Amino acid sequence: MIANKMMDIEKIDKSRIDQVEWDNLGFGKVFADHMVVVEYHNGQWETPKVRPYGPMHFSPAISALHYGQAIFEGLKAFKNDDGEVFVFRPEKNAIRFNKSAERMCMPPLPDGLFVDSIRQLVEMDHEWIPKGEGESLYIRPHMFAIDEYVGVRPSESYLFVIFTCPVNRYYTGEVKVKIEPKYTRAAKGGTGHAKAAGNYGAALWPTKTAQDDGYNAILWTDAQTHEYLEESGTMNVIFRSGNKIFTPELSDSILDGVTRDSVLQLAKDWGFEVEERKISVFELIDLLREGKLDEAFGAGTAATIAPIRTILYQGVEYHLTDTTTWPFTNKISPYFDRLKRGVEADSHQWNFRIL
Ligand SMILES: *Cc1c(COP(=O)(O)O)cnc(C)c1O
């Protein structure tokens, strides 16, 4: 851990916590009191600072804004009735953050900086962690290029910043998805496996079109043939048919989700046959037609476990059964909720205790 003397801390004068409408948190619009800021100059990460959350100052010429050298992460802190605070598998996010950095030609964070900064910030703002069902403190680490230079080349200076938001679930209720037959989120050889800011900007237009038609999210297909399922833009997708749990295999166009990994591990623990492989749209449609697709859900930190009730493909809607009858989804979802709050045996030692 970074000793406190190694962090330069400036606390807020007066907390804004009294102004929060706790029954209307939504997702990502309320911000806790503090943020972490770490500057990178001349090949060195400087002393981490904690500052009151608020606007930052930089030039309009920074390369993050023009050429998209920007990456992020998303994880959550949970609090239980005893006031204990946990973050779920943060070292997985730390590793993924450095992989994203490498792909985007950004400097890696030194060992410990990611997790220690989160620990410091969450400890300071722990009163902002809501305890209600489905609620948590969303943690958003990110890094962006800040050279004041209008030329396309890797920046020489960066900011690593973390802020937090008390949130509710991203999706409330069942999800309707559209299998995308035309547009592409990520191509082979591209940046789909990195949490790179540009991936999300590029997905906005097709996603908005799907939303205008009444679908919550897109189920992306491969860029070359649009025949194989990939993932949804903020969550991986997982299916069950009988005793088989299956999901698209990882590749450089699919984000290696911590939730996906955890679901697959638990499915194995619980005796399911787990398959990570190519899944064609036609296989999925056949299963739907035969009534053999028993469950389908999105898996992600923000989305948690989001049951998919309706799937649109080429103008035809396919419906799954009533999601309240799904055994796997309805077992794993509350199991995760308890596990992440530290009230379920943590057999894989996934929880990182903060308080
Ligand atoms: C963040 C993200 C996910 C989910 O990853 P988790 O580690 O489970 O939160 C899935 N797909 C994409 C594209 C993402 O950005």
Coordinates of N, CA, C and O and ligand atoms in Angstrom, one line a residue, residues 72-75 92-93 96 138 140 185 192 194-196 199-200 220 231-237 253-262 299-304, ligand 1:
F72 N -10.1 3.4 -19.9 CA -10.7 3.4 -18.6 C -11.0 2.0 -18.0 O -10.7 1.0 -18.7
E73 N -11.5 2.0 -16.8 CA -11.8 0.8 -16.1 C -13.1 1.0 -15.3 O -13.5 2.2 -15.2
G74 N -13.8 0.0 -14.9 CA -15.0 0.1 -14.1 C -15.1 -1.0 -13.1 O -15.0 -2.2 -13.5
L75 N -15.2 -0.7 -11.8 CA -15.4 -1.7 -10.8 C -16.2 -1.1 -9.7 O -16.6 0.1 -9.7
K92 N -7.7 -7.8 -11.1 CA -8.0 -8.2 -12.5 C -8.1 -6.9 -13.4 O -7.7 -6.8 -14.5
N93 N -8.8 -5.9 -12.8 CA -8.9 -4.6 -13.5 C -7.6 -3.9 -13.7 O -7.3 -3.3 -14.7
R96 N -5.9 -5.6 -16.5 CA -6.5 -5.2 -17.8 C -6.2 -3.8 -18.2 O -6.0 -3.4 -19.4
Y138 N -19.7 2.9 -7.7 CA -19.0 2.6 -9.0 C -17.7 3.4 -9.0 O -17.6 4.6 -8.7
R140 N -14.4 4.6 -11.2 CA -14.0 4.8 -12.6 C -12.6 5.3 -12.7 O -12.3 6.5 -12.8
R185 N -18.5 -3.2 -33.9 CA -17.9 -2.5 -32.7 C -16.4 -2.6 -32.8 O -15.7 -1.7 -32.5
G192 N -10.8 -3.8 -29.7 CA -12.0 -4.3 -28.9 C -11.7 -4.9 -27.6 O -12.5 -4.8 -26.7
A194 N -9.4 -3.9 -25.6 CA -8.9 -2.9 -24.7 C -10.1 -2.0 -24.3 O -11.1 -1.9 -25.1
K195 N -10.1 -1.5 -23.0 CA -11.2 -0.6 -22.7 C -10.7 0.8 -23.1 O -10.4 1.7 -22.3
A196 N -10.7 1.0 -24.4 CA -10.3 2.2 -25.0 C -11.5 3.1 -25.3 O -12.5 2.6 -25.9
N199 N -13.7 3.0 -28.6 CA -14.6 1.9 -29.0 C -16.0 2.3 -28.7 O -16.9 1.8 -29.4
Y200 N -16.2 3.1 -27.6 CA -17.6 3.3 -27.1 C -18.2 4.5 -28.0 O -19.4 4.4 -28.3
W220 N -23.3 -7.6 -30.6 CA -22.5 -7.4 -31.8 C -22.1 -8.7 -32.4 O -21.9 -9.7 -31.7
E231 N -20.2 -9.8 -28.3 CA -20.7 -9.4 -27.0 C -21.6 -8.2 -27.2 O -21.8 -7.7 -28.3
S232 N -22.0 -7.6 -26.0 CA -22.8 -6.4 -26.1 C -21.9 -5.3 -25.7 O -20.8 -5.5 -25.2
G233 N -22.2 -4.1 -26.0 CA -21.2 -3.0 -25.9 C -20.6 -2.7 -24.5 O -19.6 -2.1 -24.4
T234 N -21.3 -3.1 -23.5 CA -20.8 -2.9 -22.1 C -20.9 -4.1 -21.3 O -20.6 -4.1 -20.1
M235 N -21.2 -5.2 -21.9 CA -21.3 -6.5 -21.1 C -21.0 -7.7 -22.1 O -21.3 -7.6 -23.3
N236 N -20.5 -8.7 -21.5 CA -20.3 -10.0 -22.3 C -21.7 -10.7 -22.3 O -22.5 -10.4 -21.5
V237 N -21.9 -11.6 -23.2 CA -23.1 -12.4 -23.2 C -22.8 -13.9 -22.9 O -21.8 -14.4 -23.4
S253 N -11.2 -8.9 -30.3 CA -12.3 -8.0 -30.5 C -13.3 -8.1 -29.4 O -14.4 -7.6 -29.5
I254 N -13.0 -8.9 -28.3 CA -13.9 -9.1 -27.2 C -13.2 -8.7 -25.9 O -12.1 -9.0 -25.7
L255 N -13.9 -7.9 -25.1 CA -13.4 -7.5 -23.8 C -13.4 -8.7 -22.8 O -14.5 -9.3 -22.7
D256 N -12.3 -8.9 -22.2 CA -12.2 -10.0 -21.2 C -12.8 -9.6 -19.9 O -12.1 -9.1 -19.0
G257 N -14.1 -9.8 -19.7 CA -14.8 -9.3 -18.6 C -14.5 -10.0 -17.3 O -14.4 -11.2 -17.3
V258 N -14.4 -9.3 -16.2 CA -14.2 -9.9 -14.9 C -15.5 -10.6 -14.5 O -15.4 -11.7 -13.9
T259 N -16.6 -10.1 -14.8 CA -17.9 -10.7 -14.5 C -18.0 -12.0 -15.3 O -18.4 -13.1 -14.7
R260 N -17.7 -12.0 -16.6 CA -17.7 -13.2 -17.4 C -16.9 -14.3 -16.8 O -17.3 -15.4 -16.6
D261 N -15.6 -13.9 -16.5 CA -14.7 -14.9 -15.9 C -15.3 -15.5 -14.6 O -15.2 -16.7 -14.4
S262 N -15.9 -14.6 -13.8 CA -16.4 -15.1 -12.5 C -17.6 -16.0 -12.7 O -17.8 -17.0 -12.0
A299 N -23.4 -9.9 -18.9 CA -22.6 -10.0 -17.6 C -21.5 -8.9 -17.7 O -20.7 -8.8 -18.6
G300 N -21.6 -8.0 -16.7 CA -20.7 -6.9 -16.6 C -20.8 -6.2 -15.3 O -21.8 -6.4 -14.6
T301 N -19.7 -5.5 -14.9 CA -19.7 -4.8 -13.6 C -20.9 -3.8 -13.5 O -21.6 -3.8 -12.5
A302 N -21.1 -3.0 -14.5 CA -22.2 -2.0 -14.4 C -23.5 -2.7 -14.6 O -24.4 -2.5 -13.8
A303 N -23.6 -3.6 -15.6 CA -24.9 -4.3 -15.9 C -25.2 -5.4 -14.8 O -26.4 -5.8 -14.8
T304 N -24.3 -5.8 -14.1 CA -24.3 -7.0 -13.2 C -24.8 -8.2 -14.1 O -24.2 -8.5 -15.1
Ligands
LIG1 C1 -16.4 -3.3 -19.3 C2 -16.9 -4.1 -20.4 C3 -17.4 -5.4 -20.2 C4 -17.6 -6.0 -18.8 O1 -16.4 -6.3 -18.1 P1 -16.4 -6.4 -16.5 O2 -15.0 -6.6 -16.2 O3 -17.2 -7.7 -16.3 O4 -17.1 -5.2 -16.0 C5 -17.8 -6.1 -21.3 N1 -17.7 -5.7 -22.5 C6 -17.2 -4.4 -22.8 C7 -17.1 -3.9 -24.2 C8 -16.8 -3.6 -21.7 O5 -16.4 -2.4 -21.9

